[in-house]
Short mmCIF file of C-alpha atoms and ligand atoms in Angstrom, two decimals:
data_model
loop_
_atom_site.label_atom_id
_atom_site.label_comp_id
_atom_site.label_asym_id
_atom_site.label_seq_id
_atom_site.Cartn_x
_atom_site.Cartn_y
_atom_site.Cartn_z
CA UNK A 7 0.00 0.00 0.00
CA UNK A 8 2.88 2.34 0.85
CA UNK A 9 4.60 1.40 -2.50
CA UNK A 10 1.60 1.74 -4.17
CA UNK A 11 1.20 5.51 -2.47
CA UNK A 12 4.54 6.42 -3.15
CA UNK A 13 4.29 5.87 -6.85
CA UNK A 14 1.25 7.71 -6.86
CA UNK A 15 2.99 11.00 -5.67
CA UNK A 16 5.90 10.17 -7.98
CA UNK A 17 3.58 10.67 -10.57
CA UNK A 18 1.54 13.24 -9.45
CA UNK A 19 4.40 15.11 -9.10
CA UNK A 20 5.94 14.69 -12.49
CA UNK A 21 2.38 15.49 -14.01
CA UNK A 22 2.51 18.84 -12.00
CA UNK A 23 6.28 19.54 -13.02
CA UNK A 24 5.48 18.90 -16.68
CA UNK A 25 2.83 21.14 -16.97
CA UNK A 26 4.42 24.44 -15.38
CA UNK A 27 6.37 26.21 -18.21
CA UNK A 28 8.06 27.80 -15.41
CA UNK A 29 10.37 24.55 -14.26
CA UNK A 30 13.59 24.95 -16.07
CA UNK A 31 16.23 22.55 -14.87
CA UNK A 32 19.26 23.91 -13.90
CA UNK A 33 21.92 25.47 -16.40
CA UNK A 34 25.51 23.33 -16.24
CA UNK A 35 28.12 25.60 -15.19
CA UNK A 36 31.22 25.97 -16.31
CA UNK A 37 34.03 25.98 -13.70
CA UNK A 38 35.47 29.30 -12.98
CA UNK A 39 38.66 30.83 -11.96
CA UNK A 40 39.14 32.35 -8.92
CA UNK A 41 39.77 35.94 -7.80
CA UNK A 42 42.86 35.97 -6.04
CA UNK A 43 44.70 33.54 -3.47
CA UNK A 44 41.93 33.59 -1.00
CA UNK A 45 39.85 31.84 -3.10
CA UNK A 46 37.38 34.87 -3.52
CA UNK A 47 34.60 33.98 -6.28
CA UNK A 48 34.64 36.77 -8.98
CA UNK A 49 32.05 39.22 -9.87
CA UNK A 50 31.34 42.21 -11.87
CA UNK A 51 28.31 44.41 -13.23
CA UNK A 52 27.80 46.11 -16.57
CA UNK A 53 25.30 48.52 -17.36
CA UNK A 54 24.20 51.19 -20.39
CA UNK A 55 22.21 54.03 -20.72
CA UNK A 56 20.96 53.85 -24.76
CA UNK A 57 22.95 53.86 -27.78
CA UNK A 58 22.48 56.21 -30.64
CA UNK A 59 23.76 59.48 -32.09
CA UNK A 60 25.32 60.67 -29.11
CA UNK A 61 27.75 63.12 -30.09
CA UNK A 62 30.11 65.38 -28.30
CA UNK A 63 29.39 68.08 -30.31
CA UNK A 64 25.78 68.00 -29.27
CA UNK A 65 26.59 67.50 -25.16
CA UNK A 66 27.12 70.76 -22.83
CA UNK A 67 29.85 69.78 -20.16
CA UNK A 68 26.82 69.98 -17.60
CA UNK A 69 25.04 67.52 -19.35
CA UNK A 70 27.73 64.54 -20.04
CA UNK A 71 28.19 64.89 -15.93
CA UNK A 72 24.65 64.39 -15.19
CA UNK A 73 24.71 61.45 -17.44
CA UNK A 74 28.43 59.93 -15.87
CA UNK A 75 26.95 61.12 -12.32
CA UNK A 76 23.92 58.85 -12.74
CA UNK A 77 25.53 55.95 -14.55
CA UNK A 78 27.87 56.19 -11.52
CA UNK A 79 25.00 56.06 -8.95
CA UNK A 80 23.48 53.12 -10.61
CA UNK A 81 26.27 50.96 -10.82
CA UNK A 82 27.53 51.45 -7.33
CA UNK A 83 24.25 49.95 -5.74
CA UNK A 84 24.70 46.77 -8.19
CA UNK A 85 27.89 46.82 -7.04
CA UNK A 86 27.13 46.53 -3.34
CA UNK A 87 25.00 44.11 -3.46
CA UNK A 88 27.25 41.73 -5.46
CA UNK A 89 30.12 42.26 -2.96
CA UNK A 90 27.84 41.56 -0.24
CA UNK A 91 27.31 38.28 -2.08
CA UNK A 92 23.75 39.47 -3.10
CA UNK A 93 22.65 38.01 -6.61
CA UNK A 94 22.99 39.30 -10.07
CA UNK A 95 19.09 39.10 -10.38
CA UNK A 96 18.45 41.62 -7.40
CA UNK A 97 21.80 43.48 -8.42
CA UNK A 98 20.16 44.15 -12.02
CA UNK A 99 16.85 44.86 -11.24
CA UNK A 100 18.11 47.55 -8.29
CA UNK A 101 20.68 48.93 -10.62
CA UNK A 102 17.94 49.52 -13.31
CA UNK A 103 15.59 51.00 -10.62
CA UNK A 104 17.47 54.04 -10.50
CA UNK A 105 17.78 54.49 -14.03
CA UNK A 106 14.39 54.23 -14.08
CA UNK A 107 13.69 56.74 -11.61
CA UNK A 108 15.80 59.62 -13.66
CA UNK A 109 14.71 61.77 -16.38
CA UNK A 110 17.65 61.45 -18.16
CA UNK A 111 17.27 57.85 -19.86
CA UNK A 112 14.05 56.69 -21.90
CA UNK A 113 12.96 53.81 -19.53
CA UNK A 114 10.87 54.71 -16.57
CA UNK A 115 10.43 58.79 -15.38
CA UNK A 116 12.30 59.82 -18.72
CA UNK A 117 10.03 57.25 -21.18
CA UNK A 118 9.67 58.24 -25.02
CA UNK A 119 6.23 59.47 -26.03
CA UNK A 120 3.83 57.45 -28.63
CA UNK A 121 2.56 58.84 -31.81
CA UNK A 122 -0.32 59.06 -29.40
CA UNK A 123 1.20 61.31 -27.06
CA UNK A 124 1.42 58.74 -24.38
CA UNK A 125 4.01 56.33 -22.71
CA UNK A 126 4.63 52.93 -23.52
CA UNK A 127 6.80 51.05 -21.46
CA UNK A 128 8.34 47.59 -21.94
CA UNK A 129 10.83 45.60 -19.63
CA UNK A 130 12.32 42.34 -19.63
CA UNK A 131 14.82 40.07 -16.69
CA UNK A 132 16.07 37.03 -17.29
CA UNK A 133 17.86 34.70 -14.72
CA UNK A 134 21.54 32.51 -16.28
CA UNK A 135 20.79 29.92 -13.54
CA UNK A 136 17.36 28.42 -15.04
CA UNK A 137 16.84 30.41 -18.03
CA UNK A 138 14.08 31.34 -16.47
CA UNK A 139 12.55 35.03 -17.57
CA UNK A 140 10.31 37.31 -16.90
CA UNK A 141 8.63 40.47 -19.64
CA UNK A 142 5.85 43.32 -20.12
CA UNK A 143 5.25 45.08 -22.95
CA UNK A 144 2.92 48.45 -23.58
CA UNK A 145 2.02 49.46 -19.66
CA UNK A 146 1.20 53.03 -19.26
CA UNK A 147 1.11 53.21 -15.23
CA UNK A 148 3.32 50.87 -13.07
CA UNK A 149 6.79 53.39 -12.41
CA UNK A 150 8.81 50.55 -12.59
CA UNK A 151 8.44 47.97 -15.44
CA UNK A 152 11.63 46.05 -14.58
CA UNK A 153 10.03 45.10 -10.94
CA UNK A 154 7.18 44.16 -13.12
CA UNK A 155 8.88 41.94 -15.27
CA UNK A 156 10.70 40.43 -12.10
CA UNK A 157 6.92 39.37 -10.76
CA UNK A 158 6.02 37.76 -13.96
CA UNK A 159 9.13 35.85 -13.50
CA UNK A 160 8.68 35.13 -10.34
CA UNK A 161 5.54 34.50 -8.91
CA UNK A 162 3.21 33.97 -12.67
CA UNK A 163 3.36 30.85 -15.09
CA UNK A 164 4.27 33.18 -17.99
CA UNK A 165 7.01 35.22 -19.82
CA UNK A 166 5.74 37.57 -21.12
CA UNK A 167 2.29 40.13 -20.41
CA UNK A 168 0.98 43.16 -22.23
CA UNK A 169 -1.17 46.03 -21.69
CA UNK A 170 -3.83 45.94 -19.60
CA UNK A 171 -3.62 42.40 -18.16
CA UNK A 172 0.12 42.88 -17.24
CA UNK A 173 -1.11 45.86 -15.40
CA UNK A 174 -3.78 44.18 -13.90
CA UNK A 175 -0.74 41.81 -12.21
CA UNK A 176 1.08 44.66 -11.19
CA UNK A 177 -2.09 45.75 -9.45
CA UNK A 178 -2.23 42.33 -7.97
CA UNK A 179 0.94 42.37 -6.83
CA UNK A 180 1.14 45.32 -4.83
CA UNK A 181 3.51 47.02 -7.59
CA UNK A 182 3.70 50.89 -7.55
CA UNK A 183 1.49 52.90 -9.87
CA UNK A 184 1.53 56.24 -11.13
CA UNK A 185 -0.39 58.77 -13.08
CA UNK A 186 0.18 58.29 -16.36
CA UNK A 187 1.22 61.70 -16.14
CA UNK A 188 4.25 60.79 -14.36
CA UNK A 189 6.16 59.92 -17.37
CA UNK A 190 5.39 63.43 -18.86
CA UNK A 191 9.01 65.17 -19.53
CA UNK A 192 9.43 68.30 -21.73
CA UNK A 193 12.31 67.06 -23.66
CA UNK A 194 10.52 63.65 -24.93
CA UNK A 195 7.69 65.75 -25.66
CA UNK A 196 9.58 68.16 -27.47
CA UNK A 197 11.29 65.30 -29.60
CA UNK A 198 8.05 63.88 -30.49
CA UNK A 199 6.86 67.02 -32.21
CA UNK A 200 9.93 67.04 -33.89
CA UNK A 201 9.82 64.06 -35.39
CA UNK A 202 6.16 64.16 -36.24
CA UNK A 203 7.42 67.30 -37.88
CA UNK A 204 9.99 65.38 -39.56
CA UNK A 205 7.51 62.63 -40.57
CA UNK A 206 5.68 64.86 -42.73
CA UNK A 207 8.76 65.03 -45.16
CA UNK A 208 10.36 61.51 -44.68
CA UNK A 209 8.67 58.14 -44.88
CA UNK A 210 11.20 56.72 -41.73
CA UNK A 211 8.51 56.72 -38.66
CA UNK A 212 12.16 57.60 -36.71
CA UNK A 213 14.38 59.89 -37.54
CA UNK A 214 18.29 58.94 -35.62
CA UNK A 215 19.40 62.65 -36.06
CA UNK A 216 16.62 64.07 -34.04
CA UNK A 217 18.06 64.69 -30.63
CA UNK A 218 16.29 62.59 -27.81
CA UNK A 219 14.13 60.93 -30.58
CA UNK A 220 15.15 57.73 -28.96
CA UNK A 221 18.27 56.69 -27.01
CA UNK A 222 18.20 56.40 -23.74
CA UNK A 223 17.04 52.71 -22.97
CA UNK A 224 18.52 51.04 -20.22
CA UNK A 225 20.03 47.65 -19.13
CA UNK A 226 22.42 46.10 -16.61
CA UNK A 227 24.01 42.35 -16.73
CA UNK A 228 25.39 40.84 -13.71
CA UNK A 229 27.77 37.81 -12.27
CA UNK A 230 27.50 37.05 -9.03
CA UNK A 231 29.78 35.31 -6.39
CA UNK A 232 27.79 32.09 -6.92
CA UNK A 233 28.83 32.15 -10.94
CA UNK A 234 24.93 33.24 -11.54
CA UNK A 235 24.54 35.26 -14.56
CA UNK A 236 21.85 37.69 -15.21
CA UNK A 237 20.28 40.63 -17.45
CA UNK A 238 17.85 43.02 -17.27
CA UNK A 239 16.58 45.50 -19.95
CA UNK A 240 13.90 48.53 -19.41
CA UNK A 241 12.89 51.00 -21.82
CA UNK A 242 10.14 53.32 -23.47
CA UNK A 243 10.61 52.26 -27.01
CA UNK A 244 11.23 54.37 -29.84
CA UNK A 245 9.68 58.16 -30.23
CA UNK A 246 6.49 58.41 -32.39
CA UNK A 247 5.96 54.03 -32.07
CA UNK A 248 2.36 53.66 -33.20
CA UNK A 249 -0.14 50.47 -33.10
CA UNK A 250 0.94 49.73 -29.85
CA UNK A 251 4.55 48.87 -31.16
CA UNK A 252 6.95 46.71 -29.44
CA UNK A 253 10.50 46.53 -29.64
CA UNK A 254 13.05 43.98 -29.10
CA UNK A 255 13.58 45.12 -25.04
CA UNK A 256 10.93 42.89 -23.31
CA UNK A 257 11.98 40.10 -26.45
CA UNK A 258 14.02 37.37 -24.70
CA UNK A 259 16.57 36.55 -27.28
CA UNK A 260 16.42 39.93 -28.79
CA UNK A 261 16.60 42.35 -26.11
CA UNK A 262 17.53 40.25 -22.93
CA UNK A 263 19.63 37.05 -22.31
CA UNK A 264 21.53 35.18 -19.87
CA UNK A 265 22.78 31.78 -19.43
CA UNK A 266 25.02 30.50 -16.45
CA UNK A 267 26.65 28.53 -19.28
CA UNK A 268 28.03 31.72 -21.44
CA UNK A 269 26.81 35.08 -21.06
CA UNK A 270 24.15 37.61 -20.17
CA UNK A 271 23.47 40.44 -22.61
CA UNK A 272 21.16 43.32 -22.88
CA UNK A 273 20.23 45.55 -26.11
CA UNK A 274 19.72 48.95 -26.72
CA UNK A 275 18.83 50.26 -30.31
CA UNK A 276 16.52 49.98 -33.10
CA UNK A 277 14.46 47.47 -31.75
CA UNK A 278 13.31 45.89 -34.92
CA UNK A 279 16.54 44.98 -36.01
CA UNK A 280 17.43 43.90 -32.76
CA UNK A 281 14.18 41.34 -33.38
CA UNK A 282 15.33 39.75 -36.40
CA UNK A 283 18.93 39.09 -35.60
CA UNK A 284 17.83 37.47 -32.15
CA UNK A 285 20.86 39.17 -31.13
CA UNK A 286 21.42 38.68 -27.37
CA UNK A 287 20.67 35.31 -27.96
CA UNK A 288 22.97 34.58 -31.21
CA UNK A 289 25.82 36.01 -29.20
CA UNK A 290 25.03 33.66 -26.19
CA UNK A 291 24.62 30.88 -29.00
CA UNK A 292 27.64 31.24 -30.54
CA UNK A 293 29.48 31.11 -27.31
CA UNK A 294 27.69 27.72 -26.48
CA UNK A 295 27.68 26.01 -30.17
CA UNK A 296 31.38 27.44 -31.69
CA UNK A 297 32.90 28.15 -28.53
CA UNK A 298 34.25 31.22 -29.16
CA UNK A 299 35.02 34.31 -26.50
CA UNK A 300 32.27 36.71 -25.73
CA UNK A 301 34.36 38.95 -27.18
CA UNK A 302 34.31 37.40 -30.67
CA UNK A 303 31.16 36.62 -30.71
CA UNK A 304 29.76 40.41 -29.28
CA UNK A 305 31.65 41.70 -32.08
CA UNK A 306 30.75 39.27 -35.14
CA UNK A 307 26.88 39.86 -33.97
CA UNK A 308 27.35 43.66 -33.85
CA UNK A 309 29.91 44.69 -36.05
CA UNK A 310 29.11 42.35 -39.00
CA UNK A 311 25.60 40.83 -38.88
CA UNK A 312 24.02 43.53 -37.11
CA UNK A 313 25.74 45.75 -39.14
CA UNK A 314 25.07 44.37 -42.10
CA UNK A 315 20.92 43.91 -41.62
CA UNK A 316 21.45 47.58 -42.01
CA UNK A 317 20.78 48.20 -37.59
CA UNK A 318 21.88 50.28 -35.57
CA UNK A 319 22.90 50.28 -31.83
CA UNK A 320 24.96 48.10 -29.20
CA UNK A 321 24.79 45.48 -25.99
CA UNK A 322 26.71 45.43 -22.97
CA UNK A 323 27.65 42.25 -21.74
CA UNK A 324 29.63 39.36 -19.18
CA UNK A 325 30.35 36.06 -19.34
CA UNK A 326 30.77 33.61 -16.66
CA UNK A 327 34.16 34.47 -15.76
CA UNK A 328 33.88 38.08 -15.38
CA UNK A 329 34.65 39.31 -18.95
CA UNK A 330 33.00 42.33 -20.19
CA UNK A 331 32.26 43.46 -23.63
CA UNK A 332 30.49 46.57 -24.80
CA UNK A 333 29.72 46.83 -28.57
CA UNK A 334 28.18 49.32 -30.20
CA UNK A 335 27.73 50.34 -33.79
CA UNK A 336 26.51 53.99 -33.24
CA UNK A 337 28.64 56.90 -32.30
CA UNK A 338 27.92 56.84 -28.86
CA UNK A 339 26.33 54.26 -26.23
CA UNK A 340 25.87 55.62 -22.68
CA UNK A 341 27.87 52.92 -20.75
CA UNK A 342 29.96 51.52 -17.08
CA UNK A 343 31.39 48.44 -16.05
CA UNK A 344 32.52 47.30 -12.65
CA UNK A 345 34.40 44.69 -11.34
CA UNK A 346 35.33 42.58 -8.47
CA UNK A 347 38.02 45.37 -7.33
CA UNK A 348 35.65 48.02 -8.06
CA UNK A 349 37.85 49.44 -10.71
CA UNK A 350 35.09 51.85 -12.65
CA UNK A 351 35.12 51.97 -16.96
CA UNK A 352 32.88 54.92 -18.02
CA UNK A 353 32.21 56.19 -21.48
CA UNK A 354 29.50 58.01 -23.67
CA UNK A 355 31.10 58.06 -27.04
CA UNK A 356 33.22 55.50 -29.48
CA UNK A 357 36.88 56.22 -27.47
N1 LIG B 28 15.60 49.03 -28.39
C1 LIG B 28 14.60 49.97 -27.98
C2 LIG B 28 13.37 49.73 -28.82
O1 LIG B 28 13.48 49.51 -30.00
C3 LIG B 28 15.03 51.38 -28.10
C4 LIG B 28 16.45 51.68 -27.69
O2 LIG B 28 17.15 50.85 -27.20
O3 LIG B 28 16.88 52.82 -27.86
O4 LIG B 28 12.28 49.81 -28.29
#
């Protein structure tokens, strides 16, 4: 009778595991090396600000110090947490928080504008350990879309949730929400008459030379001490999107990727090109199928196929040792890295 019991749970329980999308095994992981002498596990945190046509000639000095200030900000709470042997998930999404909260990037507070005249936000996580992930796309009121995308993650049997419904979840889950007239900024504003302006004359729904038409999304990738990768992307979209458009930020495999077993990568760009060359994922892939370095395979995606698909923009990313690559194909891509010793890289434009 016991037996018989016993092999009913057994397969009760593999019914139950079957049927919940949500019940990724475990990702292999490669061994790593270690820090120093003492053994220390390695870490380290990348994050960007938006890639575009970010040019010095177009900056005041006051301006490219607000932007290093804030990139500086962000990364140092990532930072903390990973030395305090926090994980890359809550380092990423708390890193991206604050670039949320600031005007100065289009994800959160300082969101592009639809055609419309309102704010679309998308948002994706993903977690290296389980390839498990977690999106929204098109929500008008929660201030955070990255915490958003955490909860579907975490605590909902999906990837990915739109609209209403996903804002229905947020609701659910005690997430904060706003006015929709939080995300009202005068520059976005100002940039979407522009390029409507622009539209009239040109059949390109975006137009890269108008200033703040776009750039601006944000994204952070993360290794923790325990070798767990992970990547985070949060944005507004693109000035002037229409039909409730959605870009490649809450796309895993476009916009978002990590894998314990290679890298984790986030996107910033023109989304739709971003879409068709799966690029976060191909540049995971190619780690995992040719075995190349990230490096190689960061700059085959960007600089050739990318490239050549006639996109524009870049990806930060880290592998599972702690290497760091940050490719862009634009003049400029808002950007920091941090590692283990806390030794900060900062740039704006192509150095
Ligand atoms: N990739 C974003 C989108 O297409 C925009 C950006 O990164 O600048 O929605």
């Amino acid at each position: 009778m016991k037996k018989l019991l016993f092999s009913l749970a057994l397969i009760i329980s593999c019914i139950a595991c079957n049927n919940n999308p949500k019940n990724e095994a475990k990702v292999d992981q490669p061994t790593r090396e270690k820090k120093s002498e003492q053994n220390e596990p390695t870490f380290g945190i990348v994050i960007h600000g938006g890639a575009g046509t970010i040019l010095k000639e177009n900056m005041t000095p006051e301006k490219e110090e607000a932007y290093k200030t804030k990139l500086k900000e962000a990364i140092a709470v990532g930072h903390e947490i990973l030395k305090n042997g926090g994980t890359s998930l809550e380092a990423v999404q708390k890193t991206i928080n604050v670039l949320e909260n600031s005007p100065l990037f289009n994800a959160g507070k300082g969101a592009v504008f639809t055609n419309a005249g309102t704010n679309e936000l998308d948002a994706s996580i993903m977690d290296g350990s389980n390839l498990n992930a977690g999106a929204v796309a098109g929500v008008t009121v929660v201030k955070n879309p990255i915490n958003l995308a955490m909860e579907v993650m975490l605590n909902s049997p999906h990837v990915l949730l739109s609209g209403k419904g996903a804002e229905q979840f947020a609701k659910e889950r005690n997430l904060e929400i706003v006015e929709s007239q939080y995300f009202y900024t005068e520059d976005r504003f100002k940039a979407l008459e522009q390029v409507k302006e622009k539209e009239k004359s040109t059949a390109s729904f975006y137009d890269p030379t108008i200033k703040d038409s776009k750039y601006g999304t944000v994204g952070c990738v993360a290794l923790d001490k325990n070798g767990n990768l992970a990547a985070g992307t949060s944005t507004g979209g693109m000035t002037n999107k229409k039909w409730n458009r959605i870009g490649d930020s809450p796309i895993i495999g476009a916009g978002t990727y990590a894998n314990n077993a290679t890298c984790a990568v986030s996107s910033t760009g023109w989304g739709e090109y971003f879409i068709r060359g799966m690029v976060a994922h191909d540049i995971s892939a190619m780690m995992e199928y040719k075995e190349v370095s990230l490096k190689e395979a960061t700059d085959q995606v960007i600089q050739k196929k990318l490239t050549e698909l006639g996109g524009t923009g870049g990806i930060i990313a880290i592998d599972y040792r702690g290497n760091v690559s940050m490719e862009f194909n634009t003049p400029g891509m808002y950007r920091a890295a941090m590692n283990a010793e806390g030794e900060l890289t900062i740039g704006i434009y192509k150095e």
